[in-house]
Amino acid sequence: MSFIQLVLHELRAIVQDKAIAVTLFGGVLFYSVLYPLPYSYEVPTEQKLVVVDQDNSSLSRKVTRHADASPKLQVVAKLASLPEAQRWIELGKAHGVLHIPQGFRRDLMLNRGVTLGYGGDANFFLVYSAVIEGLVSVGRNAQQYVQFIGLLAKGNDPKVAKVTLNPIELNSVPVFNPNLGYMGYVVPGVLLLVLHQTLLIGTGILGAGQWRHSGYWSSVHPLQLVLGRLVAFGLIYSTFASYYLGWCAYFYGLRSLATLSQLALFMLPFLLATCAAGIAFSCAFVRRDLPTQFMLVISMPILFLTGFIWPLELIPEPLVMGSQLMPGVPGIMAIIKLNQMGAPWESVADVWLQLWGLFVLYFAIALIGVHWRRGQLEAH
Amino acid sequence: MLAMTSLIKRELKALWNDPWQLALISYIPLLGIFCIWWLFSAALPRHLPVAVVDMDNTSLSRSLTRRIEANPAARVLSYSDLASAKRAMLQADVYAMVVIPQSIRRDMLTGRQPGIDIRYNSQFLLVGKLLSSQIQQSLADGLRDVARQKQLSMGIPKVQAELQMQPLQTQVTALYNHNSNYVVFLLPPVLIALGQLMAMLIFANSLNRELRQNTMRDWFSHGIWRGIGVKAIVYVPLVVMQGRLILALLYQFLGLPLAGTFGQLLVAQLVMLVAIWLLVVAIFFLLQDCARVISFCSALFAPAFPFMGITFPTHDMPMLAQWWRKLMPSSHYIDSHIGLVSYGQAWPQLFEQLTDYWGYSLLIPLIIVLAIKVRDGIFADQNALAGGV
């Protein structure tokens, strides 16, 4: 059998196996729609806020209006007491509360100091941070307004008054994901993880289904088989990778700062190492329903161990070290740095070499594994 | 009754002889729960690297740097020039960068209002946002000192200067999770998502076994409904025990606050598991192939976590995502879970939430139709074989 014939056999086996087809073609397409779906609106806005205004003065109403005007907040009700506000939150009718104490305006004017109360439902951190950020900026504006009026009343020059209040300006700007969107935060990494997991599952099911029966796979040398399988899956996954990193990135407005050649150069060992790892794993299974289950169970730990959601600095060292053997763990992070943050190639070069190292390692294990499975088949 | 006991025995024997299924019921969930807990055990983001480029090198700039250093969230790495700090940002060696410009002290003293630039990495949204607010808070505290001194030097009495600096105090309360603990926030939904996957696999495997070992006919001969029912009776309680284990870890071992009772949570879990069971049974009778059942169920249940609406709020998702969310039993459960754990809901509210699962009852007629079709198919094959002989 020539090498091209072998690759064609492989491709046919992949396409004709419905379990593999569901995972590879169905999964990759379906997830490219499903995973970004919840984040279409990028940032949470207009969170429902209830106001407990016990002051009922011109200033407290002004603060309430400012809160309603904030893009992050929407005042849904004015309530009489804090327990009532809590009930609204527990019923899901509101997610935050602003408490304005009695004597708010009078105390401020008398320079006595008052305390505004902000509360947010911290069961949902994104909602909580939106509520608090919105309220903090509203409160800061109110404070500056009062201070400014006070300084002016004392006969200060408006220009000087401004500087006295803020001797130094703080200018805090987000970089790499300028709109603070959730899409740009989660989706690039998750899409790469989908590529990684489906590739492992696809090679796993294909191998597990074949080992017990002789077929084209047992009539060629193990080295040839592993190479052929790498080429077949490589062909399919270079298409999938182009779809994810190209079309999907464009469609969802994800940044792609790496050059095409950099990305291609990095995806090469990423896909090869993953595919070789998949072939190596597949040698451990003879039941076609097991590879999927195994990969599914470990997919959530892998997701968090890549470090793009929860920082690696906070993950215990043994977990981080152990997970480095999985091509996706260092690979996904490096591609995010390269493509989302525009990191220079030198900063990911060691990961690139690590992926080639993993490729060699899993290639060797795959060879031994296929050889072993063939020996078993012949013994029967 | 005798048939029931013999079916249960048959199921338990099969379970004992299937090492993978046994693993899914025993040590895999233990390992998974332990790993996830260990992963998030830091609970609060601390000691995150921040680059500080101090171009001024005066008492003021050094005191501001110390302010950042004193913040538990940040760990200061000093850089002498902008280029190397920028490089560290690009490589994600640091998550934020603070640039204190040259002659900031002089400019401030002469009333020119200089600025301090903060850049934070929002690709890592969680860390970036946290650092941005923490650094700003630390610097604002430091700058308030400076402004206070300025006022005192102008002859304003101390008490008044204090008030003029900050007449408006704020009290921020993170309701239901007072110290913004990520273990409280993230661990329950992640473990529930993992538990749902385990339950799905266990149920699917128990059904698939009949296909794999070619025992469908034997299974059906005990009566379809009894066969399906016995599997539910055997496996649902086993999975409820896993759920109880998760609850024990969270609310007993780790001692996270729990307003409701374990009984209420277990009732909510039981209903979720019945919903998962119905989904898996329907898919099983629909596809009738081990690997395809597993692949399809995995594809369906794997993305359950983002749709729970914990990390990204449900009410900010588009309509389509909210519909898809309704398909996942875990998203129904998480609503009850939060209601019970945080809000201390009473039974009536819990029951009201549980009626939300009504959609799954539509699966029952589907299952009946599919199961009868599959049974007839198998017995027809058998008769054809018998006729052929």
Coordinates of C-alpha atoms in Angstrom, one line a residue, chain A residues 23-370:
Chain A
T23 CA -17.2 14.8 17.3
L24 CA -15.0 16.2 14.6
F25 CA -17.2 17.9 12.1
G26 CA -20.3 18.3 14.2
G27 CA -18.4 19.3 17.4
V28 CA -16.1 21.8 15.8
L29 CA -18.9 23.5 13.8
F30 CA -21.5 23.4 16.6
Y31 CA -19.1 24.7 19.3
S32 CA -17.9 27.5 17.1
V33 CA -21.5 28.8 17.4
L34 CA -22.4 27.6 20.9
Y35 CA -19.4 28.7 23.0
P36 CA -19.4 32.4 21.9
L37 CA -23.2 32.6 22.0
P38 CA -23.7 33.6 25.7
Y39 CA -21.1 36.4 25.3
S40 CA -22.5 38.1 22.3
Y41 CA -23.2 41.3 24.2
E42 CA -19.6 41.2 25.6
V43 CA -20.2 43.3 28.8
P44 CA -23.0 43.3 31.3
T45 CA -24.8 46.6 31.2
E46 CA -27.9 48.2 32.8
Q47 CA -27.9 46.0 35.9
K48 CA -31.1 46.4 37.9
L49 CA -30.6 48.6 41.0
V50 CA -33.0 49.5 43.8
V51 CA -32.5 52.7 45.8
V52 CA -33.3 53.0 49.4
D53 CA -33.5 56.8 49.8
Q54 CA -34.1 57.9 53.4
D55 CA -33.1 61.4 52.7
N56 CA -35.4 62.5 49.9
S57 CA -33.5 65.7 49.2
S58 CA -32.5 67.4 46.0
L59 CA -29.0 65.9 46.3
S60 CA -30.2 62.4 47.0
R61 CA -32.5 62.6 44.0
K62 CA -29.6 63.9 41.9
V63 CA -27.5 60.9 43.0
T64 CA -30.3 58.5 42.1
R65 CA -30.7 60.2 38.6
H66 CA -26.9 59.9 38.1
A67 CA -27.1 56.2 39.0
D68 CA -29.8 55.7 36.5
A69 CA -27.8 57.5 33.9
S70 CA -24.8 55.3 34.3
P71 CA -24.6 52.8 31.5
K72 CA -23.9 50.0 34.0
L73 CA -27.0 50.6 36.1
Q74 CA -30.7 50.9 35.7
V75 CA -32.8 52.1 38.7
V76 CA -35.9 49.8 38.8
A77 CA -37.5 50.9 42.1
K78 CA -37.3 53.1 45.1
L79 CA -37.9 51.2 48.2
A80 CA -38.6 52.1 51.8
S81 CA -36.2 49.9 53.7
L82 CA -33.1 47.7 53.3
P83 CA -34.9 44.4 54.2
E84 CA -37.3 45.1 51.4
A85 CA -34.3 45.7 49.0
Q86 CA -32.8 42.4 50.1
R87 CA -36.1 40.7 49.2
W88 CA -36.0 42.2 45.8
I89 CA -32.5 40.8 45.3
E90 CA -33.5 37.4 46.5
L91 CA -36.4 37.3 44.1
G92 CA -34.0 38.2 41.3
K93 CA -35.9 41.5 40.6
A94 CA -32.7 43.5 41.3
H95 CA -29.0 42.8 41.6
G96 CA -27.8 45.8 43.5
V97 CA -28.8 48.3 46.1
L98 CA -27.9 51.9 46.8
H99 CA -28.6 53.2 50.3
I100 CA -28.8 57.0 51.0
P101 CA -29.0 57.7 54.7
Q102 CA -31.2 60.2 56.3
G103 CA -29.6 63.7 56.6
F104 CA -27.4 63.0 53.6
R105 CA -27.6 66.5 52.0
R106 CA -27.7 68.4 55.3
D107 CA -24.6 66.6 56.7
L108 CA -22.7 67.1 53.5
M109 CA -23.4 70.8 53.4
L110 CA -22.5 71.1 57.1
N111 CA -19.2 69.3 56.3
R112 CA -20.0 66.5 58.6
G113 CA -19.2 63.5 56.6
V114 CA -21.8 60.8 55.5
T115 CA -21.7 57.2 54.4
L116 CA -23.3 55.9 51.3
G117 CA -24.1 52.2 51.2
Y118 CA -23.5 50.1 48.1
G119 CA -24.5 46.5 47.9
G120 CA -24.3 44.0 45.0
D121 CA -25.3 40.3 44.6
A122 CA -21.8 38.6 44.8
N123 CA -23.2 35.3 43.7
F124 CA -22.5 36.7 40.2
F125 CA -19.1 38.5 40.3
L126 CA -19.6 40.2 36.9
V127 CA -22.9 41.6 38.0
Y128 CA -21.4 42.6 41.3
S129 CA -18.5 44.4 39.8
A130 CA -20.7 46.2 37.3
V131 CA -23.0 47.4 40.1
I132 CA -20.1 48.6 42.3
E133 CA -18.1 50.2 39.5
G134 CA -21.2 52.1 38.4
L135 CA -22.0 53.2 42.0
V136 CA -18.4 54.2 42.8
S137 CA -18.3 56.5 39.8
V138 CA -21.6 58.0 40.7
G139 CA -20.5 58.5 44.3
R140 CA -17.2 60.0 43.2
N141 CA -19.1 62.5 41.0
A142 CA -21.4 63.5 43.8
Q143 CA -18.5 64.0 46.2
Q144 CA -16.5 66.1 43.7
Y145 CA -19.6 68.2 43.1
V146 CA -20.1 68.9 46.8
Q147 CA -16.4 69.6 47.3
F148 CA -16.2 71.8 44.3
I149 CA -19.2 73.9 45.4
G150 CA -17.6 74.1 48.9
L151 CA -14.3 75.4 47.5
L152 CA -16.0 77.9 45.2
A153 CA -18.1 79.1 48.1
K154 CA -14.9 79.9 50.0
G155 CA -13.9 82.1 47.1
N156 CA -11.4 79.7 45.4
D157 CA -10.6 80.1 41.8
P158 CA -12.5 77.2 40.0
K159 CA -9.3 76.2 38.2
V160 CA -7.3 76.0 41.4
A161 CA -10.1 74.2 43.2
K162 CA -10.0 71.4 40.6
V163 CA -6.3 70.8 41.1
T164 CA -6.5 71.0 44.9
L165 CA -9.0 68.2 44.8
N166 CA -7.0 66.0 42.5
P167 CA -3.3 66.8 42.9
I168 CA -2.4 63.9 40.6
E169 CA -4.5 62.3 38.0
L170 CA -4.8 58.6 37.7
N171 CA -5.1 57.3 34.2
S172 CA -6.0 53.6 34.2
V173 CA -6.3 52.0 30.7
P174 CA -7.0 48.3 29.8
V175 CA -4.7 46.8 27.2
F176 CA -5.0 43.8 24.9
N177 CA -8.8 43.6 25.4
P178 CA -9.7 47.2 25.4
N179 CA -13.5 46.9 25.7
L180 CA -13.1 44.5 28.7
G181 CA -15.3 42.1 26.8
Y182 CA -16.0 38.6 28.0
M183 CA -15.8 37.2 24.4
G184 CA -12.2 38.3 24.0
Y185 CA -11.3 36.9 27.4
V186 CA -12.8 33.4 27.1
V187 CA -13.5 32.5 23.5
P188 CA -10.0 32.4 22.0
G189 CA -8.8 29.9 24.6
V190 CA -12.0 27.8 24.5
L191 CA -11.9 27.5 20.8
L192 CA -8.3 26.2 20.9
L193 CA -9.4 23.8 23.7
V194 CA -12.2 22.5 21.4
L195 CA -9.6 21.8 18.7
H196 CA -7.3 20.0 21.2
Q197 CA -10.0 17.9 22.8
T198 CA -11.8 16.8 19.6
L199 CA -8.5 15.9 18.0
L200 CA -7.7 13.7 21.0
I201 CA -11.2 12.1 21.0
G202 CA -11.2 11.6 17.2
T203 CA -7.8 9.8 17.2
G204 CA -8.9 7.9 20.3
I205 CA -12.1 6.5 18.8
L206 CA -10.5 5.6 15.5
G207 CA -7.7 3.6 17.3
A208 CA -9.9 2.0 19.9
G209 CA -12.3 0.8 17.2
Q210 CA -9.5 -0.8 15.1
W211 CA -7.2 -2.6 17.5
R212 CA -9.3 -5.7 17.8
H213 CA -9.9 -6.3 14.2
S214 CA -7.3 -6.6 11.4
G215 CA -7.6 -4.2 8.6
Y216 CA -5.6 -1.8 6.6
W217 CA -3.9 -0.6 9.8
S218 CA -2.4 -4.0 10.5
S219 CA -1.1 -4.5 7.0
V220 CA 1.3 -1.6 7.2
H221 CA 4.3 -0.9 9.4
P222 CA 3.4 0.9 12.7
L223 CA 5.7 3.7 11.7
Q224 CA 3.8 4.1 8.4
L225 CA 0.5 3.9 10.2
V226 CA 1.4 6.6 12.7
L227 CA 2.7 8.9 10.0
G228 CA -0.3 8.3 7.8
R229 CA -2.7 9.1 10.7
L230 CA -0.7 12.2 11.5
V231 CA -1.1 13.4 7.9
A232 CA -4.8 12.5 7.7
F233 CA -5.7 14.3 10.9
G234 CA -3.2 17.1 10.2
L235 CA -5.0 17.8 6.9
I236 CA -8.4 17.9 8.6
Y237 CA -7.2 20.0 11.5
S238 CA -5.3 22.5 9.5
T239 CA -8.7 23.3 7.9
F240 CA -10.4 23.4 11.3
A241 CA -7.6 25.6 12.7
S242 CA -7.9 28.0 9.8
Y243 CA -11.6 28.1 10.3
Y244 CA -11.3 28.9 14.0
L245 CA -8.2 31.2 13.9
G246 CA -9.3 32.9 10.7
W247 CA -13.0 33.0 10.0
C248 CA -14.3 32.7 13.6
A249 CA -11.8 35.3 14.8
Y250 CA -12.9 37.6 12.1
F251 CA -16.6 37.0 12.7
Y252 CA -16.5 37.4 16.4
G253 CA -14.1 40.4 16.3
L254 CA -11.3 38.6 18.2
R255 CA -7.9 40.2 17.9
S256 CA -5.4 38.3 15.8
L257 CA -2.1 40.1 16.3
A258 CA 0.3 37.3 15.2
T259 CA 1.3 37.1 11.6
L260 CA 0.0 34.3 9.5
S261 CA 3.5 32.7 9.3
Q262 CA 4.0 32.9 13.1
L263 CA 0.6 31.3 13.7
A264 CA 1.2 28.5 11.2
L265 CA 4.6 27.9 12.6
F266 CA 3.2 27.6 16.1
M267 CA 0.1 25.5 15.2
L268 CA 2.3 22.9 13.4
P269 CA 3.8 21.4 16.6
F270 CA 0.6 22.1 18.5
L271 CA -1.5 20.0 16.2
L272 CA 1.2 17.4 15.6
A273 CA 1.9 16.9 19.3
T274 CA -1.8 16.7 20.1
C275 CA -2.4 14.2 17.3
A276 CA 0.5 12.1 18.4
A277 CA -0.7 12.2 22.0
G278 CA -4.2 11.1 20.7
I279 CA -2.7 8.1 18.9
A280 CA -0.7 7.2 21.9
F281 CA -3.7 7.4 24.2
S282 CA -5.8 5.5 21.8
C283 CA -3.6 2.4 22.3
A284 CA -4.9 2.3 25.9
F285 CA -8.5 1.7 24.7
V286 CA -10.3 -1.0 22.9
R287 CA -13.9 0.2 23.6
R288 CA -14.9 2.9 21.2
D289 CA -17.0 4.7 23.8
L290 CA -14.2 5.2 26.3
P291 CA -11.8 7.8 24.8
T292 CA -14.6 10.4 24.7
Q293 CA -15.5 9.7 28.3
F294 CA -11.9 10.0 29.4
M295 CA -11.3 13.2 27.5
L296 CA -14.5 14.7 28.7
V297 CA -13.7 14.1 32.3
I298 CA -10.3 15.8 32.1
S299 CA -11.4 18.6 29.8
M300 CA -12.6 20.9 32.7
P301 CA -9.3 20.6 34.7
I302 CA -7.3 21.2 31.4
L303 CA -9.4 24.3 30.8
F304 CA -8.5 25.8 34.1
L305 CA -4.9 24.6 34.1
T306 CA -4.1 26.5 30.8
G307 CA -4.2 29.6 33.0
F308 CA -6.2 32.0 30.8
I309 CA -9.2 32.0 33.2
W310 CA -7.6 31.6 36.6
P311 CA -4.0 32.9 36.8
L312 CA -1.3 30.3 36.9
E313 CA 0.4 32.1 39.8
L314 CA -2.4 30.9 42.0
I315 CA -2.6 27.3 40.9
P316 CA -0.5 24.9 43.1
E317 CA 2.8 24.1 41.5
P318 CA 2.5 20.2 41.3
L319 CA -0.7 20.6 39.2
V320 CA 1.0 23.1 36.9
M321 CA 4.0 20.9 36.5
G322 CA 2.0 17.8 35.9
S323 CA -0.2 19.4 33.3
Q324 CA 2.7 20.5 31.2
L325 CA 2.7 17.1 29.6
M326 CA -0.6 17.8 27.9
P327 CA 0.2 19.7 24.7
G328 CA -2.8 22.0 25.0
V329 CA -1.9 23.3 28.4
P330 CA 1.3 25.2 27.4
G331 CA 0.2 25.5 23.8
I332 CA -3.1 27.3 24.3
M333 CA -1.6 29.9 26.6
A334 CA 1.3 30.5 24.2
I335 CA -1.1 31.0 21.2
I336 CA -3.1 33.5 23.3
K337 CA 0.0 35.4 24.1
L338 CA 1.1 35.4 20.5
N339 CA -2.3 36.1 18.9
Q340 CA -4.3 38.1 21.4
M341 CA -1.5 40.0 23.0
G342 CA 1.0 40.3 20.2
A343 CA 3.9 38.8 22.2
P344 CA 7.2 38.5 20.4
W345 CA 8.1 35.1 19.1
E346 CA 11.1 34.8 21.5
S347 CA 8.7 34.8 24.4
V348 CA 6.9 31.7 23.2
A349 CA 10.0 30.0 21.6
D350 CA 10.6 27.7 24.6
V351 CA 6.9 26.5 24.5
W352 CA 7.4 25.9 20.8
L353 CA 10.4 23.7 21.6
Q354 CA 8.5 22.0 24.4
L355 CA 5.7 21.1 21.9
W356 CA 8.2 19.6 19.6
G357 CA 9.6 17.6 22.5
L358 CA 6.1 16.4 23.4
F359 CA 5.6 15.5 19.8
V360 CA 8.7 13.3 19.8
L361 CA 7.7 11.7 23.1
Y362 CA 4.1 10.9 22.1
F363 CA 5.3 9.8 18.6
A364 CA 7.6 7.2 20.3
I365 CA 4.8 6.1 22.7
A366 CA 2.4 5.8 19.7
L367 CA 4.8 3.7 17.8
I368 CA 5.3 1.3 20.7
G369 CA 1.6 1.3 21.4
V370 CA 0.6 0.4 17.8

